[in-house]
Coordinates of C-alpha atoms in Angstrom, one line a residue:
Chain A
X1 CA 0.0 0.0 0.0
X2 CA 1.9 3.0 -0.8
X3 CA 1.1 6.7 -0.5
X4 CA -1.1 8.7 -3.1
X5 CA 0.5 11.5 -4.7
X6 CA -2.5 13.0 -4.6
X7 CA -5.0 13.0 -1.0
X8 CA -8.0 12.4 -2.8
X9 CA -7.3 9.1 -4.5
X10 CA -8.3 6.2 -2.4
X11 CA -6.1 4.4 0.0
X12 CA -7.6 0.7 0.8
X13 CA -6.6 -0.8 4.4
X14 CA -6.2 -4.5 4.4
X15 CA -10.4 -5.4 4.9
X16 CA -11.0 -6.7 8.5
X17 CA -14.2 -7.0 10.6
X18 CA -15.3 -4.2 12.5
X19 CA -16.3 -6.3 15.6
X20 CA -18.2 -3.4 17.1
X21 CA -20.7 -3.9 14.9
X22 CA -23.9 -6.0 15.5
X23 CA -24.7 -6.7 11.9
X24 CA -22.4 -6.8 8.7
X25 CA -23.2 -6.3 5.5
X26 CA -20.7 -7.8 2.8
X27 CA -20.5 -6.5 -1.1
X28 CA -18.2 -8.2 -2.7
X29 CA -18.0 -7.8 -6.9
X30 CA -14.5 -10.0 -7.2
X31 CA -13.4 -13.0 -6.4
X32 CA -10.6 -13.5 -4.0
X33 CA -10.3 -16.7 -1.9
X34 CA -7.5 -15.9 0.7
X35 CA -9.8 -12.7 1.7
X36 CA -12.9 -14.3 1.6
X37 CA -11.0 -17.7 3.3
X38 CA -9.3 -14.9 6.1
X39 CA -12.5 -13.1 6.7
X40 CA -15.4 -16.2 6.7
X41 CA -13.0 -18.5 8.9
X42 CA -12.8 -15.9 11.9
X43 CA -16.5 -14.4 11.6
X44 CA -17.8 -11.4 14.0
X45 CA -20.5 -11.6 16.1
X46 CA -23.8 -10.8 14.7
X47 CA -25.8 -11.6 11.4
X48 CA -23.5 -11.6 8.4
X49 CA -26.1 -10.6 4.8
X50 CA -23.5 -11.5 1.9
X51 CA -24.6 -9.7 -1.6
X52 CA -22.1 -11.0 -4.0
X53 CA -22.0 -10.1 -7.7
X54 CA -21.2 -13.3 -10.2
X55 CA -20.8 -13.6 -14.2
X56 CA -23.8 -14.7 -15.7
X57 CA -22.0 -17.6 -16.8
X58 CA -20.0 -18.7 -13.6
X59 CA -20.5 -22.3 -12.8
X60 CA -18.3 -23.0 -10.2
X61 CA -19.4 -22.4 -6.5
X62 CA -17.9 -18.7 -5.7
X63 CA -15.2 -18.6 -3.1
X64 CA -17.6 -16.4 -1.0
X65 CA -20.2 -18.9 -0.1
X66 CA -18.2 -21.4 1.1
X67 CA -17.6 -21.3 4.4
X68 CA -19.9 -18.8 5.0
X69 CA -21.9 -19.2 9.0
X70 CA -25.2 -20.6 8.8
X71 CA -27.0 -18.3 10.2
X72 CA -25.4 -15.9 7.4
X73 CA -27.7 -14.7 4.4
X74 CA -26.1 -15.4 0.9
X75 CA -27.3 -13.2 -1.9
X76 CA -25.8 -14.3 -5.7
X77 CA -26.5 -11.6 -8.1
X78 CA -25.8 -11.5 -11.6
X79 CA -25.2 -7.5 -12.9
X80 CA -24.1 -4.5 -10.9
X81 CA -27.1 -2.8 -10.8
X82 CA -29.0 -5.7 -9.6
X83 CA -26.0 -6.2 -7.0
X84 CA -26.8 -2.4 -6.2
X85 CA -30.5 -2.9 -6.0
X86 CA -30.5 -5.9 -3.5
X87 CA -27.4 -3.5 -1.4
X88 CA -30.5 -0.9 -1.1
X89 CA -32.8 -3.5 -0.2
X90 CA -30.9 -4.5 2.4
X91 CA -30.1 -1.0 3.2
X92 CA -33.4 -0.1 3.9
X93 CA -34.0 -2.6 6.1
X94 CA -31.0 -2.0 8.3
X95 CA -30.3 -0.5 11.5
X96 CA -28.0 1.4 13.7
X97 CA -25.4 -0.9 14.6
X98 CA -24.9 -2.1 10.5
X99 CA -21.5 -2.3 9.3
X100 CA -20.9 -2.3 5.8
X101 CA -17.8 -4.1 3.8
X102 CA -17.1 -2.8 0.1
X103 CA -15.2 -5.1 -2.0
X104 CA -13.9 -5.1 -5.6
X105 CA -12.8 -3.1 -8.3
X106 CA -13.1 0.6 -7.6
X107 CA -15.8 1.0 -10.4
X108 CA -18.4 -1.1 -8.3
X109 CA -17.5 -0.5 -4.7
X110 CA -17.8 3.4 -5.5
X111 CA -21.5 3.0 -7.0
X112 CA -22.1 1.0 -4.0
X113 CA -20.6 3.5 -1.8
X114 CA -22.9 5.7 -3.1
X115 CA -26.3 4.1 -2.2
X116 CA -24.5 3.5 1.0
X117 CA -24.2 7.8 1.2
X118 CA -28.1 8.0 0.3
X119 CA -28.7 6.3 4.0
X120 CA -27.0 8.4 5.8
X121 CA -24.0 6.0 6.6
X122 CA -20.4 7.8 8.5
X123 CA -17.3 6.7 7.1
X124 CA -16.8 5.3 10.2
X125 CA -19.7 2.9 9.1
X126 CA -17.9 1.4 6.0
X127 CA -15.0 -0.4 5.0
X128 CA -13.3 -0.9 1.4
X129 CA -11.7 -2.9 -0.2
X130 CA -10.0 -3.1 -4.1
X131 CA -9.9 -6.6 -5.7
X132 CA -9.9 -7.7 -8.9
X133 CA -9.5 -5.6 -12.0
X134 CA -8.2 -2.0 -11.2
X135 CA -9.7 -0.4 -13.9
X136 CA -10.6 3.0 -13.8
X137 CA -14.2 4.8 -14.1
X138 CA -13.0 8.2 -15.5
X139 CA -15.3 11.7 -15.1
X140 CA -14.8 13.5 -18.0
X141 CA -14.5 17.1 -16.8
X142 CA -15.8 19.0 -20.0
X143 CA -18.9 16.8 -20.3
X144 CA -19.3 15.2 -17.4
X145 CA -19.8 11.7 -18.8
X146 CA -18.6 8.9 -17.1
X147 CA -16.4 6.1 -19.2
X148 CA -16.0 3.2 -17.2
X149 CA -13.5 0.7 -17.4
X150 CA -10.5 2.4 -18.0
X151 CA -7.3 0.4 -18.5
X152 CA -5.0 3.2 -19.9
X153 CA -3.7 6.5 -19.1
X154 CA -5.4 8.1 -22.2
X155 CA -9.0 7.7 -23.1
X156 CA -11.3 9.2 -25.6
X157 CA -14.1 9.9 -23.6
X158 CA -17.5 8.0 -24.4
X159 CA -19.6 10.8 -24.5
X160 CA -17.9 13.7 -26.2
X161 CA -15.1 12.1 -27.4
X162 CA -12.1 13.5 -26.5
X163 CA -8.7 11.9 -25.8
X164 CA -8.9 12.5 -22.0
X165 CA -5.7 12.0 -19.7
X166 CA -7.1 10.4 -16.7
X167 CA -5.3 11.7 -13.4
X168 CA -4.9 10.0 -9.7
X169 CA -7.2 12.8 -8.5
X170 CA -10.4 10.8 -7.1
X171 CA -14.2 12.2 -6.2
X172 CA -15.7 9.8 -3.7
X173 CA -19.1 11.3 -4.7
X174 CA -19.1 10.6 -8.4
X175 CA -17.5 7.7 -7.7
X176 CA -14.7 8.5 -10.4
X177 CA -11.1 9.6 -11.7
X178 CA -11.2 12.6 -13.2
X179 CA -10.3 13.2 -16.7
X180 CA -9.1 16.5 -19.0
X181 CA -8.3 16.7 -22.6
X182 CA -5.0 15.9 -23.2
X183 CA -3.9 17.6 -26.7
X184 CA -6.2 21.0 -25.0
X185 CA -3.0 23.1 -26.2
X186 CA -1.8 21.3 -29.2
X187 CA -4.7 20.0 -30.6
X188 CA -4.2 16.7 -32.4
X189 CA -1.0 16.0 -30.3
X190 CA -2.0 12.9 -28.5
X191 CA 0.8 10.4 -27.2
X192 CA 0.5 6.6 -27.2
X193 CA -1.9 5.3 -24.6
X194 CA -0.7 2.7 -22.7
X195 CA -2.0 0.4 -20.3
X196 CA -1.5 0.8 -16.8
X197 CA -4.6 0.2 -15.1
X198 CA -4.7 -3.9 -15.5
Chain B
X1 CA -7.8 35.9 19.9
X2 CA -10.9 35.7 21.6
X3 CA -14.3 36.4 19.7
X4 CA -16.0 39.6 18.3
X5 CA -18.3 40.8 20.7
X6 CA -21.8 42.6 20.3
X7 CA -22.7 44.9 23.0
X8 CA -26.6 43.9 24.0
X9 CA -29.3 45.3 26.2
X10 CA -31.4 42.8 28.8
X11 CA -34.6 43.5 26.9
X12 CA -36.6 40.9 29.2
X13 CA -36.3 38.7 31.9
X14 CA -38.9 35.8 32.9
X15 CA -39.0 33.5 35.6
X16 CA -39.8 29.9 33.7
X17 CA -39.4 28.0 36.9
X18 CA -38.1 27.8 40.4
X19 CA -34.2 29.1 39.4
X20 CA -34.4 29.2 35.9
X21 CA -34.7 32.4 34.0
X22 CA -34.7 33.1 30.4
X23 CA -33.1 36.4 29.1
X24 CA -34.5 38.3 26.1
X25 CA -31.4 40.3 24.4
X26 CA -31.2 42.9 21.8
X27 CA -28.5 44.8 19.7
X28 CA -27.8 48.4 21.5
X29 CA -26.8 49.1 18.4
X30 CA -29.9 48.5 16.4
X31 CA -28.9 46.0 14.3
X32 CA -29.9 42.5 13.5
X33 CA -28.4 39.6 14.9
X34 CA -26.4 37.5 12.7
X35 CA -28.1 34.0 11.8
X36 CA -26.7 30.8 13.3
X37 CA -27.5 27.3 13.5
X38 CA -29.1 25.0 15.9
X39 CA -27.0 24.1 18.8
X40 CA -24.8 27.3 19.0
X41 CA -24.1 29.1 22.0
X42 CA -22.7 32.3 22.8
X43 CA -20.4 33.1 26.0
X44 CA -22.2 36.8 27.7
X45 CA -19.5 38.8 29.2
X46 CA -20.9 39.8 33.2
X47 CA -19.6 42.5 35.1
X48 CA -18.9 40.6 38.9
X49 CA -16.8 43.4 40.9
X50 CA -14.0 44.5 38.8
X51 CA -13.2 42.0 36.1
X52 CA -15.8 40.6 33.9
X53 CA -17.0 36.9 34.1
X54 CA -17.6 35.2 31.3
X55 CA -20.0 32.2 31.1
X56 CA -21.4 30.2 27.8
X57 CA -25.3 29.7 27.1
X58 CA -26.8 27.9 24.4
X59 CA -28.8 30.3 22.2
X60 CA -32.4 28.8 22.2
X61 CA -34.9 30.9 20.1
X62 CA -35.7 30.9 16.1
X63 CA -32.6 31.3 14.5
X64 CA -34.4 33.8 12.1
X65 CA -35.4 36.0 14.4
X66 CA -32.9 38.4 14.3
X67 CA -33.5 41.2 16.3
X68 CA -34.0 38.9 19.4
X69 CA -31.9 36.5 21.1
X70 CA -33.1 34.3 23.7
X71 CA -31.0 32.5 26.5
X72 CA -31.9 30.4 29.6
X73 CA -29.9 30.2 32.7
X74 CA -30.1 27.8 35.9
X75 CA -29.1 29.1 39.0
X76 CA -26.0 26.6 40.0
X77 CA -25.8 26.9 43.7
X78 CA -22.2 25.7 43.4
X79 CA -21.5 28.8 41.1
X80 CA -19.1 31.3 41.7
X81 CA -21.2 34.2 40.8
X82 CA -22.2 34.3 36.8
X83 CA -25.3 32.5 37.1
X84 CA -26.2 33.8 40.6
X85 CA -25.5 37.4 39.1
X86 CA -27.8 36.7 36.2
X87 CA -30.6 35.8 38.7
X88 CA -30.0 38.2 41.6
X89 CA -28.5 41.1 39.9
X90 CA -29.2 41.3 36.5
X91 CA -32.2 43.8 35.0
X92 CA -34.4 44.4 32.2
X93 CA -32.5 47.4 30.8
X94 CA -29.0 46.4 31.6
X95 CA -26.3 46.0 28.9
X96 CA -23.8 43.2 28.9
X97 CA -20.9 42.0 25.7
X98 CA -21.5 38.9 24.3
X99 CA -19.3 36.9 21.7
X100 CA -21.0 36.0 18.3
X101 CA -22.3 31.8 18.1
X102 CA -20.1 29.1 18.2
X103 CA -21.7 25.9 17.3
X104 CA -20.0 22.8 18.9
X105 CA -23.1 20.8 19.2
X106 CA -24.4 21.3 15.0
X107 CA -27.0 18.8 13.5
X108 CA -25.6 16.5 10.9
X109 CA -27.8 17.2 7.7
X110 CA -27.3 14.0 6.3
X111 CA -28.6 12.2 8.9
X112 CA -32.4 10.0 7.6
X113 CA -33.7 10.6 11.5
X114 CA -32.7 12.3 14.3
X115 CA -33.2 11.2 18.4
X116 CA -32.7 14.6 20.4
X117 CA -32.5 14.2 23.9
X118 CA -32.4 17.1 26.6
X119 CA -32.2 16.2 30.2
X120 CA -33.3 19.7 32.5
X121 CA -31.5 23.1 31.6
X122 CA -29.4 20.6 28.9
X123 CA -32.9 21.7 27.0
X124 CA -31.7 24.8 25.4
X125 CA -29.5 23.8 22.4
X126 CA -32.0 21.0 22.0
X127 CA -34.6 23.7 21.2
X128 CA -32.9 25.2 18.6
X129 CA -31.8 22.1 17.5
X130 CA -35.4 20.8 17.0
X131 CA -36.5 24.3 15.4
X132 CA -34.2 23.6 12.8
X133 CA -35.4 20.5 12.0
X134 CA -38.9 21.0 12.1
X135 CA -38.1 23.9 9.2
X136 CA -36.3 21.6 7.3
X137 CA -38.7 18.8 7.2
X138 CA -36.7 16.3 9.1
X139 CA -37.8 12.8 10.9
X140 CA -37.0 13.8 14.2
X141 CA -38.1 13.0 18.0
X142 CA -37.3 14.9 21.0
X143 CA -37.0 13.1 24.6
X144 CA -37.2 16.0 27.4
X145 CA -36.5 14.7 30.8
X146 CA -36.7 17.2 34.1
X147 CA -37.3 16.9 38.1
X148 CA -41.1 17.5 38.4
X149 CA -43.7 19.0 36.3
X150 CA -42.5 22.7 36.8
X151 CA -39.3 22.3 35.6
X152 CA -40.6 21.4 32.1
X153 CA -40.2 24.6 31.1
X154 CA -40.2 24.3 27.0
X155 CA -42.1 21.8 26.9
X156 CA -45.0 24.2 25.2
X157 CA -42.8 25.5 22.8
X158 CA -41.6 22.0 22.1
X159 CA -44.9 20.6 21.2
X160 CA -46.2 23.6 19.3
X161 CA -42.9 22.7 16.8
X162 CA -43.0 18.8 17.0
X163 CA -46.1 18.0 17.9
X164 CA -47.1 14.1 18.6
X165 CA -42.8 14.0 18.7
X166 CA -42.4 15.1 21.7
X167 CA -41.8 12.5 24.7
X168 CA -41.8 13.4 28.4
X169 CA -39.8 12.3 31.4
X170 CA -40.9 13.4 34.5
X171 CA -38.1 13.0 37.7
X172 CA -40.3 12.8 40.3
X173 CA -43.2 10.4 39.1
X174 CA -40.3 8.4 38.6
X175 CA -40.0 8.0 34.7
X176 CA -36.6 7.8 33.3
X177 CA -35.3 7.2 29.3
X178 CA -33.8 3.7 29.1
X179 CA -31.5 4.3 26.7
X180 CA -30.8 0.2 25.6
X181 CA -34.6 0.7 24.6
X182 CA -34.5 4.2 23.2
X183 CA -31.4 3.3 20.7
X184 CA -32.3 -0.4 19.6
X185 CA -33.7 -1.5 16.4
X186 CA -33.3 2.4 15.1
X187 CA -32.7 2.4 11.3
X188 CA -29.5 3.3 9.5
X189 CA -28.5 7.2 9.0
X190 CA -29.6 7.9 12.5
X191 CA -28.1 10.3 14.7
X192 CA -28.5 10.8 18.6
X193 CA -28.1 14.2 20.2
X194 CA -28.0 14.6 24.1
X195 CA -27.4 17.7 26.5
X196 CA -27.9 16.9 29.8
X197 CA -25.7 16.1 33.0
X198 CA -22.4 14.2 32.9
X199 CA -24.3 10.9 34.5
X200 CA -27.3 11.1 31.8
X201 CA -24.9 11.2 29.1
X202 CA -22.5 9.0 30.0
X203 CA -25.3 6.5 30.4
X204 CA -26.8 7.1 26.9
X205 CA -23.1 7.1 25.1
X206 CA -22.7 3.7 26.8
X207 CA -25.7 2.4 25.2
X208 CA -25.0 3.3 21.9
X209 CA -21.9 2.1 21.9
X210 CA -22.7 -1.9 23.2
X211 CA -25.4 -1.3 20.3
X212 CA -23.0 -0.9 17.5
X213 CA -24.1 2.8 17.4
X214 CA -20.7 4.2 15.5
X215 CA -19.0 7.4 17.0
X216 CA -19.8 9.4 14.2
X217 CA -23.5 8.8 14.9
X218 CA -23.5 10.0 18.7
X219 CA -23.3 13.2 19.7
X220 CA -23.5 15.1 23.0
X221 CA -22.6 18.8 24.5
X222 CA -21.9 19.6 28.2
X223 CA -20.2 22.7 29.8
X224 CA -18.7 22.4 33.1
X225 CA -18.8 25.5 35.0
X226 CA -14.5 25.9 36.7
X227 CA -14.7 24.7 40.0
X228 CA -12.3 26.9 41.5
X229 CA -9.9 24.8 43.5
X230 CA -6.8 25.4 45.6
X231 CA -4.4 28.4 44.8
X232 CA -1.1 27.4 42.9
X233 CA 1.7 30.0 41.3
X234 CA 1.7 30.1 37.2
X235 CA 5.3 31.3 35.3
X236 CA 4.4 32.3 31.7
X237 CA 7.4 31.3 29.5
X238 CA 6.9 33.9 26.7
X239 CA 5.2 37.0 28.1
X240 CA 7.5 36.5 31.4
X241 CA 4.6 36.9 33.8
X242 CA 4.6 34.8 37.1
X243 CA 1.8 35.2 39.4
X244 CA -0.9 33.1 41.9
X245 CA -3.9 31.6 40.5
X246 CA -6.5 32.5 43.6
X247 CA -9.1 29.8 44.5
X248 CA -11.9 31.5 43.1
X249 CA -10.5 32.6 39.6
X250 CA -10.0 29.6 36.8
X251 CA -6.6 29.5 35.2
X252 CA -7.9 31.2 32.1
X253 CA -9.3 34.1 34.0
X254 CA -6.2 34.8 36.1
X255 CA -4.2 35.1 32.3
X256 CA -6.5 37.5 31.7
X257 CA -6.1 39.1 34.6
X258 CA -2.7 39.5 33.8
X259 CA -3.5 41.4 30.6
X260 CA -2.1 38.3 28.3
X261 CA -4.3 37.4 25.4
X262 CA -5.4 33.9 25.5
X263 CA -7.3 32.0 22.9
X264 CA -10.4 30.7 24.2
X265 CA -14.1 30.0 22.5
X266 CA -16.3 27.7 24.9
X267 CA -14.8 28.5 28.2
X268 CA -16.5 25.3 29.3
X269 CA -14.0 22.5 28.6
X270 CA -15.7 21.4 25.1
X271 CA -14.4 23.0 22.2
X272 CA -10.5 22.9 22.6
X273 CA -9.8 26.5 21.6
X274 CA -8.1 27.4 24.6
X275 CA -5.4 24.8 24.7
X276 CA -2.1 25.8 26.4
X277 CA 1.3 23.9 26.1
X278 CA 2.6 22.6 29.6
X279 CA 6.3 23.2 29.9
X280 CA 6.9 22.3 33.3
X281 CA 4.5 20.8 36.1
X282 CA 5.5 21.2 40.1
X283 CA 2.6 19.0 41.1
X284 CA -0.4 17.3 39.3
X285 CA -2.9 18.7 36.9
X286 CA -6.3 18.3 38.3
X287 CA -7.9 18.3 34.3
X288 CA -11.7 19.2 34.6
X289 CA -12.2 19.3 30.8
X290 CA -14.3 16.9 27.8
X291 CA -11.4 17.7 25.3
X292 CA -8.4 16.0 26.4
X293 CA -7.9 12.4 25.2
X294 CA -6.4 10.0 27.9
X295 CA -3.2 9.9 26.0
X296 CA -3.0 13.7 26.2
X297 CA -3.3 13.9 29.8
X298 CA -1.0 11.6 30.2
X299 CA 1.5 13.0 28.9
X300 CA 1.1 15.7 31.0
X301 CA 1.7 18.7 28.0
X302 CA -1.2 19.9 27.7
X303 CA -4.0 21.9 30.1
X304 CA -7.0 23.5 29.1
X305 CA -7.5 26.7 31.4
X306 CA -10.7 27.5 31.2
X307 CA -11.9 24.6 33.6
X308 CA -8.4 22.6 34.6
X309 CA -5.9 23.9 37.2
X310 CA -2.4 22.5 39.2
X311 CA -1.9 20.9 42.4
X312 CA 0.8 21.3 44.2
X313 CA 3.6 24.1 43.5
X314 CA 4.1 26.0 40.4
X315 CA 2.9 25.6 36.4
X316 CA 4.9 26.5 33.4
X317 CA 3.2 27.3 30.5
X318 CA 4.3 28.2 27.0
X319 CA 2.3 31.4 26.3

């Protein structure tokens, strides 16, 4: 884990219970077994709701329902917004007390943080996590569209078009790195884009 | 360092109960007030023999009424005269300083519902709290506890604002709040407010926390009055001033007396502002205040002078 260059962009801590809690809520969007083996072998007290997003096509068992307690409530979903809609769901039905565990890559675990915001939830109230791809949702600054799943430095942005730099600089609320036009003072100059967002 | 202050005339005084008092101020100056938001307090500036005394009060009316200002005061037998002067001495007609709001105890917009809970005088920032919410819409409750049935002083204007929402405790027909009950089963994005005495809010802190209730969620405001103490000597490092704090002046106050600027805000042991760096310690510091973590008073180099003083010989501090 090494320091941001810049304060905004996101620094994840390794993802461990928060055993104050009374009940935990668990997104997790990636697979990762020694995280999900780590977390489900030493279990808090309290009920555990597990919302975890799967491919459509994934046959084998996901490494987050095994092991799971039995008292704990496993939730497969099969897109991001639907993964989002049964977070709300369960959102709405929570209480004080409710702890809330983030993890994957950034792109979902920011949309999720964001229903999470609309409840009125502290920071002290949710944990992240990044796993699997570390892609990049990028906010284009000149028209606001988001183009999600960044793998390079330079984009051309899926709404206007233009070949956006993307920067380090994060916004928690949009959920997004933010992006600028790249060849702004020479236009047409754009350097190779290369990947370095795997 | 310290706060602007607005020079104000005692416009009215009522007695709401046995030894409590509510003060009606105005601008000598004609003005409005500036606006502030719910849970602020200001600290009024009264004129005990030669030096003024400062004590803070939670500002307790309609934020948008601006050319009043209303504040209510208990008389603390234990006081060393601000609250007895505001009940024996003060007039209608009188003018006193005051320092603009400082809001240490501000509502947390965010929040889905909010629990606010007031236990006797601790009803004042409550008030404005709850006017605040009622003109923004919000999903609120209030929970006023007090000794007996005249000592529910607000409870009028309470229910004319939240009516249905709020819930009374009365002392002496022996109903209390059980906090385990009051804080369970409360949905997400809520936040708990209490003002009341040190026991009542230690109690309801307690409960949140064995509930899961995250820091972030509770919040609570208390100002202690200085207790006065034993007499001890002071050296200030910078300014080269030594002298003897007396027993009936707070550390703070005998700075002052000295004619050395001191930052404060509160002057109650909440907000922090008056935080002085301990360079040497001939005895133990008795701390008083809510500020301090237990790490920091450990160490010993730190003291807030607006409620804590020394034990023993002589302080250093580095002002």
């Amino acid at each position: 884990m090494s320091t941001p260059a810049i304060k905004s962009q996101p620094v994840y801590a390794e993802l461990e219970w928060d055993r104050a809690g009374t009940h935990h809520i668990l997104f997790v969007a990636a697979e990762d077994a020694a995280l999900a083996q780590r977390l489900l072998s030493n279990p808090p007290a309290g009920t555990i709701t597990l919302i975890h997003l799967g491919s459509a096509s994934a046959e084998a068992r996901s490494c987050w329902s095994q092991g799971l307690p039995d008292s704990a409530l496993y939730l497969e979903t099969h897109s991001l917004a639907e993964a989002l809609e049964v977070l709300r769901d369960a959102l709405y039905v929570a209480q004080m007390g409710t702890r809330i565990y983030l993890a994957g890559p950034e792109d979902a675990v920011w949309q999720a943080s964001r229903v999470a915001d609309g409840f009125g939830v502290g920071r002290d109230e949710v944990r992240y996590a990044q796993l699997g791809s570390k892609a990049r949702p990028v906010f284009c600054v000149h028209c606001r569209t988001i183009t999600r799943g960044v793998h390079t430095n330079i984009v051309s942005c899926s709404g206007c078009g233009r070949s956006l730099f993307v920067r380090d600089h994060f916004s928690r609320r949009l959920g997004a790195y933010m992006g600028f036009q790249i060849d702004a003072e020479v236009p047409g100059e754009v350097p190779a884009a290369e990947v370095v967002y795997p | 360092m310290s706060s602007a202050s607005l020079n104000v005339e005692i416009r009215r005084i009522r007695e709401l109960a046995p030894g409590i008092r509510e003060f009606s101020l105005s601008r000598t100056d004609g003005e409005d007030f500036p606006v502030y938001s719910g849970g602020s307090h200001i600290v009024l500036s009264l004129p005990l023999g030669e030096r003024p005394h400062r004590n803070p009060y939670s500002l307790l009316g309609d934020p948008t009424v601006r050319d009043t200002w209303r504040v209510a005061v208990r008389k603390q037998e234990e006081s060393r005269g601000g609250s007895r002067w505001l009940h024996e001495q003060a007039r209608e007609g009188m003018r006193i300083d005051i320092s603009a709001p400082v809001n240490l105890f501000p509502l947390i917009r965010t929040g889905r519902r909010h629990i606010l809970v007031a236990g006797g005088i601790g009803i004042t920032p409550i008030l404005s709290q709850a006017r605040e919410l009622a003109r923004l819409g919000a999903d609120f409750e209030v929970h006023y506890a007090y000794r007996g049935p005249e000592y529910g002083v607000f409870s009028d204007e309470l229910e004319a604002l939240a009516p249905g929402r709020v819930h009374h405790y009365v002392q002496s027909r022996r109903e209390q709040i059980e906090f385990g009950s009051l804080l369970a089963g409360r949905p997400l994005g809520t936040h708990f407010y209490i003002c009341g005495p040190a026991g009542m809010v230690a109690a309801s802190m307690n409960a949140g926390k064995s509930l899961g209730w995250p820091e972030s969620h509770l919040h609570s405001e208390q100002f202690l009055a200085p207790t006065g103490g034993e007499p001890f000597d002071v050296k200030l490092a910078l300014s080269g001033k030594a002298f003897t704090v007396p027993s009936d002046l707070s550390l703070l106050e005998a700075i002052e007396q000295q004619g050395v600027d001191a930052p404060y805000l509160c002057r109650g042991g909440a907000c922090g502002q008056c935080e002085l760096e301990v360079l040497g310690a001939e005895g133990e510091l008795i701390h008083h205040d809510l500020y301090l973590s237990a790490d920091e008073r450990a160490s010993g180099k730190k003291i807030m002078p607006c409620v804590s003083r020394l034990k023993g010989g002589c302080l250093t501090l580095n002002l």
